[in-house]
Every structure is written in structure tokens, then in C-alpha cells.
């Protein structure tokens, strides 16, 4: 069941939009509009772009038997990359919160079946990354 969702209120939706523009549309203009989570949004977007290679290595390390990142839907790739960034570099943010927020945001971009698959993947990555880096 889809939840009523206001994308303007969610920092994760803005993160997904900015990263999509950067990775797939060659959007070099990374301006961040006034938002109550502006610092967080900027942090995650710039950090994900900056550490793209590290994040790809994490995906290879933990998910190579399950999937190839490049074979996934572009929005799906962005969500996985930004979530991995948060798992690695935002240890104060709860794993459950990160997963729930990205799943809520994914309802805006993806089909229900893709959202369920995303949930399974994020859960698997979170368990492996957070226990390894704990």
C-alpha cells in the first residue's frame, strides 16, 4: 500500500533527485535550496559523489553474488549508493531510520515490487556494513 507522501518535506527525495541529476544528467549545478535539513542533504549528496568509488567497492564486496549495480534501474542505483554512504559515514543515524526513509522516498519513484526488493537489499547491506564497521 502506498503512503500519502509529500516529497517536498523529505530530505531523502531531494538527495535522490540531486544525485540522479549529477550521475545521469551531467547536472553540474549542485545548488541546495533552503530546507530545514539543508546541511544533511548537502552532506549526503556531496559525500556520495565524492566517495562513489568506495561505495561501488562496498557493493561489490557485499552484493556481487546478488546483483550488478549497473544492471539496476538508475533511481534504484542512486538509492542504494546514498543509503550505503549513510550506513558508512552517518553512524549516529539508526539503520532502521535510513532504510525506512529511503523506502518511503522510493515509493515516489519505484513500483511496489521494486520497493520490496530494495528493502531486502538495504537490509542485507546494512547488516553487513554496520556489523563490519562496528
CSV table of N, CA and C in Angstrom, one decimal:
chain,number,residue,atom,x,y,z
A,1,UNK,N,0.8,-1.2,0.0
A,1,UNK,CA,0.0,0.0,0.0
A,1,UNK,C,0.9,1.3,0.0
A,2,UNK,N,0.6,2.1,-0.9
A,2,UNK,CA,1.3,3.4,-1.0
A,2,UNK,C,0.9,4.4,0.1
A,3,UNK,N,1.8,5.0,0.7
A,3,UNK,CA,1.5,6.0,1.7
A,3,UNK,C,1.4,7.4,1.1
A,4,UNK,N,0.5,8.2,1.6
A,4,UNK,CA,0.5,9.6,1.1
A,4,UNK,C,1.8,10.2,1.4
A,5,UNK,N,2.4,10.8,0.4
A,5,UNK,CA,3.8,11.3,0.5
A,5,UNK,C,4.0,12.7,0.0
A,6,UNK,N,4.6,13.5,0.8
A,6,UNK,CA,4.9,14.8,0.3
A,6,UNK,C,6.4,14.9,0.1
A,7,UNK,N,6.8,14.8,-1.2
A,7,UNK,CA,8.3,14.8,-1.5
A,7,UNK,C,9.0,16.0,-1.1
A,8,UNK,N,8.3,17.2,-1.0
A,8,UNK,CA,9.0,18.4,-0.7
A,8,UNK,C,9.5,18.4,0.8
A,9,UNK,N,8.9,17.6,1.6
A,9,UNK,CA,9.3,17.5,3.0
A,9,UNK,C,10.4,16.6,3.3
A,10,UNK,N,10.7,15.6,2.4
A,10,UNK,CA,11.7,14.6,2.6
A,10,UNK,C,13.1,14.9,2.1
A,11,UNK,N,14.0,14.9,3.0
A,11,UNK,CA,15.4,15.2,2.6
A,11,UNK,C,15.9,14.1,1.6
A,12,UNK,N,15.4,12.8,1.8
A,12,UNK,CA,15.9,11.7,1.0
A,12,UNK,C,15.5,11.9,-0.4
A,13,UNK,N,14.3,12.4,-0.7
A,13,UNK,CA,13.8,12.6,-2.0
A,13,UNK,C,14.7,13.6,-2.7
A,14,UNK,N,15.0,14.7,-2.0
A,14,UNK,CA,15.9,15.7,-2.6
A,14,UNK,C,17.3,15.1,-2.9
A,15,UNK,N,17.8,14.3,-2.0
A,15,UNK,CA,19.1,13.7,-2.2
A,15,UNK,C,19.0,12.8,-3.4
A,16,UNK,N,18.0,12.0,-3.6
A,16,UNK,CA,17.9,11.1,-4.8
A,16,UNK,C,17.8,12.0,-6.1
A,17,UNK,N,17.1,13.1,-6.0
A,17,UNK,CA,17.0,13.9,-7.2
A,17,UNK,C,18.3,14.6,-7.6
A,18,UNK,N,19.0,15.1,-6.6
A,18,UNK,CA,20.3,15.7,-6.8
A,18,UNK,C,21.3,14.7,-7.4
A,19,UNK,N,21.4,13.5,-6.7
A,19,UNK,CA,22.3,12.5,-7.2
A,19,UNK,C,22.0,12.0,-8.6
A,20,UNK,N,20.7,11.9,-8.9
A,20,UNK,CA,20.3,11.4,-10.2
A,20,UNK,C,20.8,12.5,-11.2
A,21,UNK,N,20.5,13.7,-10.9
A,21,UNK,CA,21.0,14.8,-11.9
A,21,UNK,C,22.5,14.8,-12.1
A,22,UNK,N,23.2,14.5,-11.0
A,22,UNK,CA,24.7,14.5,-11.1
A,22,UNK,C,25.2,13.3,-11.9
A,23,UNK,N,24.7,12.1,-11.5
A,23,UNK,CA,25.3,10.9,-12.1
A,23,UNK,C,24.8,10.6,-13.5
A,24,UNK,N,23.5,11.0,-13.8
A,24,UNK,CA,22.9,10.5,-15.1
A,24,UNK,C,22.6,11.7,-16.1
A,25,UNK,N,22.5,12.9,-15.6
A,25,UNK,CA,22.2,14.0,-16.5
A,25,UNK,C,23.3,15.0,-16.6
A,26,UNK,N,24.4,14.7,-16.1
A,26,UNK,CA,25.6,15.6,-16.1
A,26,UNK,C,25.2,17.0,-15.6
A,27,UNK,N,24.4,17.0,-14.6
A,27,UNK,CA,24.0,18.2,-13.9
A,27,UNK,C,25.1,18.7,-13.0
A,28,UNK,N,25.9,19.7,-13.4
A,28,UNK,CA,27.0,20.1,-12.6
A,28,UNK,C,26.6,21.2,-11.6
A,29,UNK,N,25.4,21.8,-11.8
A,29,UNK,CA,24.9,22.8,-10.9
A,29,UNK,C,24.3,22.2,-9.7
A,30,UNK,N,25.1,22.1,-8.6
A,30,UNK,CA,24.6,21.5,-7.4
A,30,UNK,C,24.3,22.6,-6.4
A,31,UNK,N,23.1,23.2,-6.6
A,31,UNK,CA,22.7,24.2,-5.6
A,31,UNK,C,21.7,23.5,-4.7
A,32,UNK,N,21.7,24.0,-3.5
A,32,UNK,CA,20.9,23.4,-2.4
A,32,UNK,C,19.9,24.4,-1.9
A,33,UNK,N,18.6,24.3,-2.2
A,33,UNK,CA,17.6,25.2,-1.8
A,33,UNK,C,17.4,25.3,-0.3
A,34,UNK,N,16.9,26.3,0.2
A,34,UNK,CA,16.6,26.5,1.6
A,34,UNK,C,15.7,25.3,2.1
A,35,UNK,N,16.2,24.6,3.1
A,35,UNK,CA,15.4,23.5,3.6
A,35,UNK,C,15.9,23.3,5.0
A,36,UNK,N,15.0,22.8,5.9
A,36,UNK,CA,15.5,22.6,7.3
A,36,UNK,C,16.5,21.6,7.5
A,37,UNK,N,16.7,20.7,6.5
A,37,UNK,CA,17.7,19.7,6.5
A,37,UNK,C,18.8,19.9,5.5
A,38,UNK,N,19.0,21.2,5.1
A,38,UNK,CA,19.9,21.5,4.1
A,38,UNK,C,21.4,21.0,4.3
A,39,UNK,N,21.9,21.1,5.5
A,39,UNK,CA,23.2,20.6,5.8
A,39,UNK,C,23.3,19.1,5.6
A,40,UNK,N,22.3,18.4,6.1
A,40,UNK,CA,22.3,17.0,5.9
A,40,UNK,C,22.2,16.6,4.5
A,41,UNK,N,21.3,17.2,3.7
A,41,UNK,CA,21.2,16.9,2.3
A,41,UNK,C,22.5,17.2,1.6
A,42,UNK,N,23.1,18.3,1.8
A,42,UNK,CA,24.4,18.7,1.1
A,42,UNK,C,25.5,17.7,1.5
A,43,UNK,N,25.5,17.3,2.8
A,43,UNK,CA,26.5,16.3,3.3
A,43,UNK,C,26.4,15.0,2.5
A,44,UNK,N,25.2,14.5,2.4
A,44,UNK,CA,25.0,13.1,1.8
A,44,UNK,C,25.2,13.2,0.3
A,45,UNK,N,24.7,14.2,-0.4
A,45,UNK,CA,24.9,14.4,-1.8
A,45,UNK,C,26.4,14.5,-2.2
A,46,UNK,N,27.0,15.5,-1.6
A,46,UNK,CA,28.5,15.7,-1.9
A,46,UNK,C,29.3,14.5,-1.4
A,47,UNK,N,29.0,13.9,-0.3
A,47,UNK,CA,29.7,12.7,0.2
A,47,UNK,C,29.6,11.5,-0.7
A,48,UNK,N,28.4,11.3,-1.2
A,48,UNK,CA,28.1,10.2,-2.1
A,48,UNK,C,28.9,10.3,-3.4
A,49,UNK,N,28.9,11.6,-3.9
A,49,UNK,CA,29.6,11.8,-5.2
A,49,UNK,C,31.1,11.7,-5.0
A,50,UNK,N,31.6,12.2,-3.9
A,50,UNK,CA,33.0,12.2,-3.6
A,50,UNK,C,33.5,10.8,-3.4
A,51,UNK,N,32.7,9.9,-2.7
A,51,UNK,CA,33.1,8.6,-2.3
A,51,UNK,C,32.5,7.5,-3.2
A,52,UNK,N,32.1,7.9,-4.5
A,52,UNK,CA,31.5,7.0,-5.4
A,52,UNK,C,32.2,5.6,-5.6
A,53,UNK,N,33.6,5.7,-5.7
A,53,UNK,CA,34.4,4.5,-5.9
A,53,UNK,C,34.3,3.6,-4.7
A,54,UNK,N,34.5,4.2,-3.5
A,54,UNK,CA,34.4,3.5,-2.2
A,54,UNK,C,33.1,2.7,-2.1
A,55,UNK,N,32.0,3.4,-2.5
A,55,UNK,CA,30.7,2.9,-2.4
A,55,UNK,C,30.5,1.7,-3.4
A,56,UNK,N,31.0,1.9,-4.6
A,56,UNK,CA,31.0,0.8,-5.6
A,56,UNK,C,31.7,-0.4,-5.1
A,57,UNK,N,32.9,-0.2,-4.4
A,57,UNK,CA,33.6,-1.3,-3.8
A,57,UNK,C,32.8,-2.1,-2.7
A,58,UNK,N,32.1,-1.3,-1.9
A,58,UNK,CA,31.2,-1.9,-0.9
A,58,UNK,C,30.2,-2.8,-1.5
A,59,UNK,N,29.6,-2.3,-2.6
A,59,UNK,CA,28.6,-3.0,-3.3
A,59,UNK,C,29.2,-4.3,-3.8
A,60,UNK,N,30.3,-4.2,-4.5
A,60,UNK,CA,31.0,-5.5,-5.0
A,60,UNK,C,31.3,-6.4,-3.8
A,61,UNK,N,31.7,-5.9,-2.7
A,61,UNK,CA,32.1,-6.8,-1.6
A,61,UNK,C,30.9,-7.5,-1.0
A,62,UNK,N,29.8,-6.8,-0.9
A,62,UNK,CA,28.6,-7.4,-0.2
A,62,UNK,C,27.5,-8.0,-1.1
A,63,UNK,N,27.5,-7.5,-2.3
A,63,UNK,CA,26.3,-7.9,-3.2
A,63,UNK,C,26.7,-8.5,-4.5
A,64,UNK,N,28.0,-8.8,-4.7
A,64,UNK,CA,28.4,-9.2,-6.0
A,64,UNK,C,27.6,-10.5,-6.4
A,65,UNK,N,27.3,-11.4,-5.5
A,65,UNK,CA,26.6,-12.6,-5.8
A,65,UNK,C,25.1,-12.3,-6.1
A,66,UNK,N,24.6,-11.2,-5.5
A,66,UNK,CA,23.1,-11.0,-5.7
A,66,UNK,C,22.8,-10.1,-6.9
A,67,UNK,N,23.6,-9.1,-7.2
A,67,UNK,CA,23.3,-8.2,-8.3
A,67,UNK,C,24.5,-7.4,-8.8
A,68,UNK,N,24.3,-6.9,-10.0
A,68,UNK,CA,25.3,-6.0,-10.5
A,68,UNK,C,24.6,-4.6,-10.5
A,69,UNK,N,25.3,-3.6,-9.8
A,69,UNK,CA,24.7,-2.3,-9.7
A,69,UNK,C,24.4,-1.7,-11.0
A,70,UNK,N,25.2,-1.9,-12.0
A,70,UNK,CA,25.0,-1.2,-13.3
A,70,UNK,C,23.7,-1.8,-14.0
A,71,UNK,N,23.3,-3.0,-13.7
A,71,UNK,CA,22.1,-3.6,-14.3
A,71,UNK,C,20.8,-3.1,-13.7
A,72,UNK,N,20.9,-2.4,-12.6
A,72,UNK,CA,19.7,-1.9,-11.9
A,72,UNK,C,19.2,-0.6,-12.5
A,73,UNK,N,17.9,-0.4,-12.2
A,73,UNK,CA,17.3,0.9,-12.6
A,73,UNK,C,18.1,2.0,-12.0
A,74,UNK,N,18.2,3.1,-12.8
A,74,UNK,CA,19.1,4.3,-12.3
A,74,UNK,C,18.7,4.8,-11.0
A,75,UNK,N,17.4,5.0,-10.8
A,75,UNK,CA,17.0,5.5,-9.5
A,75,UNK,C,17.3,4.5,-8.4
A,76,UNK,N,17.1,3.2,-8.6
A,76,UNK,CA,17.5,2.2,-7.7
A,76,UNK,C,19.0,2.3,-7.3
A,77,UNK,N,19.8,2.5,-8.3
A,77,UNK,CA,21.3,2.6,-8.1
A,77,UNK,C,21.5,3.8,-7.2
A,78,UNK,N,20.9,4.9,-7.4
A,78,UNK,CA,21.1,6.1,-6.6
A,78,UNK,C,20.7,5.9,-5.2
A,79,UNK,N,19.6,5.2,-5.0
A,79,UNK,CA,19.1,5.0,-3.6
A,79,UNK,C,20.1,4.0,-2.9
A,80,UNK,N,20.5,3.0,-3.5
A,80,UNK,CA,21.5,2.1,-2.9
A,80,UNK,C,22.8,2.8,-2.6
A,81,UNK,N,23.3,3.6,-3.5
A,81,UNK,CA,24.5,4.3,-3.2
A,81,UNK,C,24.4,5.3,-2.1
A,82,UNK,N,23.3,6.1,-2.0
A,82,UNK,CA,23.2,7.1,-1.0
A,82,UNK,C,22.9,6.4,0.4
A,83,UNK,N,22.2,5.3,0.4
A,83,UNK,CA,22.0,4.5,1.6
A,83,UNK,C,23.3,4.0,2.1
A,84,UNK,N,24.1,3.4,1.2
A,84,UNK,CA,25.4,2.9,1.7
A,84,UNK,C,26.3,4.0,2.2
A,85,UNK,N,26.3,5.2,1.6
A,85,UNK,CA,27.0,6.3,2.2
A,85,UNK,C,26.6,6.6,3.6
A,86,UNK,N,25.3,6.6,3.8
A,86,UNK,CA,24.8,6.8,5.2
A,86,UNK,C,25.2,5.7,6.1
A,87,UNK,N,25.1,4.5,5.7
A,87,UNK,CA,25.5,3.4,6.6
A,87,UNK,C,26.9,3.5,7.0
A,88,UNK,N,27.8,3.9,6.1
A,88,UNK,CA,29.2,4.0,6.3
A,88,UNK,C,29.6,5.3,7.1
A,89,UNK,N,29.0,6.4,6.7
A,89,UNK,CA,29.6,7.7,7.2
A,89,UNK,C,28.6,8.5,8.1
A,90,UNK,N,27.4,7.9,8.4
A,90,UNK,CA,26.5,8.5,9.3
A,90,UNK,C,26.1,7.6,10.4
A,91,UNK,N,27.1,7.2,11.3
A,91,UNK,CA,26.9,6.1,12.3
A,91,UNK,C,25.8,6.5,13.3
A,92,UNK,N,25.6,7.8,13.5
A,92,UNK,CA,24.6,8.2,14.5
A,92,UNK,C,23.2,8.0,14.1
A,93,UNK,N,23.0,7.9,12.8
A,93,UNK,CA,21.6,7.7,12.2
A,93,UNK,C,21.3,6.2,12.3
A,94,UNK,N,20.2,5.8,12.9
A,94,UNK,CA,19.8,4.4,13.0
A,94,UNK,C,19.6,3.8,11.7
A,95,UNK,N,20.0,2.5,11.6
A,95,UNK,CA,19.9,1.7,10.3
A,95,UNK,C,18.4,1.7,10.0
A,96,UNK,N,17.5,1.5,10.9
A,96,UNK,CA,16.1,1.4,10.7
A,96,UNK,C,15.5,2.7,10.1
A,97,UNK,N,16.0,3.8,10.6
A,97,UNK,CA,15.6,5.1,10.1
A,97,UNK,C,16.0,5.3,8.6
A,98,UNK,N,17.3,5.0,8.4
A,98,UNK,CA,17.8,5.1,7.0
A,98,UNK,C,17.0,4.3,6.0
A,99,UNK,N,16.8,3.0,6.4
A,99,UNK,CA,16.0,2.1,5.5
A,99,UNK,C,14.6,2.6,5.3
A,100,UNK,N,13.9,3.0,6.4
A,100,UNK,CA,12.5,3.4,6.3
A,100,UNK,C,12.4,4.7,5.5
A,101,UNK,N,13.3,5.7,5.7
A,101,UNK,CA,13.3,6.9,4.9
A,101,UNK,C,13.5,6.7,3.4
A,102,UNK,N,14.5,5.8,3.1
A,102,UNK,CA,14.7,5.5,1.6
A,102,UNK,C,13.5,4.7,1.0
A,103,UNK,N,12.9,3.8,1.8
A,103,UNK,CA,11.8,3.1,1.3
A,103,UNK,C,10.6,4.1,1.1
A,104,UNK,N,10.4,5.0,2.0
A,104,UNK,CA,9.3,6.0,1.8
A,104,UNK,C,9.6,6.8,0.5
A,105,UNK,N,10.8,7.2,0.4
A,105,UNK,CA,11.2,8.0,-0.8
A,105,UNK,C,11.1,7.2,-2.1
A,106,UNK,N,11.4,5.9,-2.0
A,106,UNK,CA,11.4,5.1,-3.2
A,106,UNK,C,9.9,4.9,-3.7
A,107,UNK,N,8.9,5.0,-2.8
A,107,UNK,CA,7.5,4.9,-3.2
A,107,UNK,C,7.2,6.0,-4.2
A,108,UNK,N,7.9,7.1,-4.1
A,108,UNK,CA,7.7,8.2,-5.0
A,108,UNK,C,8.3,7.9,-6.4
A,109,UNK,N,9.3,7.0,-6.5
A,109,UNK,CA,10.0,6.8,-7.8
A,109,UNK,C,9.8,5.4,-8.4
A,110,UNK,N,9.6,4.4,-7.5
A,110,UNK,CA,9.6,3.0,-7.9
A,110,UNK,C,8.3,2.3,-7.7
A,111,UNK,N,8.1,1.1,-8.4
A,111,UNK,CA,7.0,0.3,-8.2
A,111,UNK,C,7.0,-0.4,-6.9
A,112,UNK,N,5.9,-0.9,-6.4
A,112,UNK,CA,5.8,-1.6,-5.1
A,112,UNK,C,6.8,-2.8,-5.1
A,113,UNK,N,6.9,-3.6,-6.2
A,113,UNK,CA,7.7,-4.8,-6.2
A,113,UNK,C,9.2,-4.4,-6.1
A,114,UNK,N,9.6,-3.3,-6.7
A,114,UNK,CA,10.9,-2.8,-6.6
A,114,UNK,C,11.2,-2.3,-5.2
A,115,UNK,N,10.3,-1.7,-4.6
A,115,UNK,CA,10.4,-1.2,-3.2
A,115,UNK,C,10.7,-2.4,-2.3
A,116,UNK,N,10.0,-3.5,-2.5
A,116,UNK,CA,10.2,-4.7,-1.6
A,116,UNK,C,11.6,-5.2,-1.8
A,117,UNK,N,12.0,-5.3,-3.1
A,117,UNK,CA,13.4,-5.7,-3.4
A,117,UNK,C,14.4,-4.8,-2.8
A,118,UNK,N,14.2,-3.5,-2.9
A,118,UNK,CA,15.1,-2.5,-2.3
A,118,UNK,C,15.2,-2.7,-0.8
A,119,UNK,N,14.0,-3.0,-0.1
A,119,UNK,CA,14.0,-3.2,1.3
A,119,UNK,C,14.9,-4.4,1.7
A,120,UNK,N,14.8,-5.5,0.9
A,120,UNK,CA,15.7,-6.7,1.2
A,120,UNK,C,17.2,-6.4,1.0
A,121,UNK,N,17.5,-5.6,-0.1
A,121,UNK,CA,18.9,-5.3,-0.4
A,121,UNK,C,19.4,-4.4,0.7
A,122,UNK,N,18.7,-3.3,1.0
A,122,UNK,CA,19.2,-2.4,2.0
A,122,UNK,C,19.4,-3.0,3.4
A,123,UNK,N,18.5,-3.9,3.7
A,123,UNK,CA,18.6,-4.7,5.0
A,123,UNK,C,19.8,-5.5,5.0
A,124,UNK,N,20.1,-6.2,3.9
A,124,UNK,CA,21.3,-7.1,3.8
A,124,UNK,C,22.6,-6.2,3.9
A,125,UNK,N,22.6,-5.1,3.2
A,125,UNK,CA,23.8,-4.3,3.2
A,125,UNK,C,24.0,-3.7,4.6
A,126,UNK,N,22.9,-3.2,5.2
A,126,UNK,CA,23.0,-2.6,6.5
A,126,UNK,C,23.6,-3.5,7.5
A,127,UNK,N,23.1,-4.8,7.5
A,127,UNK,CA,23.6,-5.8,8.5
A,127,UNK,C,25.1,-6.0,8.3
A,128,UNK,N,25.5,-6.2,7.0
A,128,UNK,CA,26.9,-6.5,6.7
A,128,UNK,C,27.8,-5.3,7.0
A,129,UNK,N,27.4,-4.1,6.6
A,129,UNK,CA,28.3,-2.9,6.8
A,129,UNK,C,28.3,-2.5,8.3
A,130,UNK,N,27.2,-2.4,8.9
A,130,UNK,CA,27.2,-2.0,10.3
A,130,UNK,C,27.8,-3.0,11.3
A,131,UNK,N,27.8,-4.3,11.0
A,131,UNK,CA,28.5,-5.2,11.9
A,131,UNK,C,30.0,-5.2,11.6
A,132,UNK,N,30.4,-5.0,10.3
A,132,UNK,CA,31.8,-5.0,10.0
A,132,UNK,C,32.4,-3.7,10.6
A,133,UNK,N,31.8,-2.6,10.5
A,133,UNK,CA,32.4,-1.3,10.9
A,133,UNK,C,32.1,-1.0,12.4
A,134,UNK,N,31.4,-1.9,13.1
A,134,UNK,CA,31.0,-1.6,14.5
A,134,UNK,C,32.2,-1.7,15.4
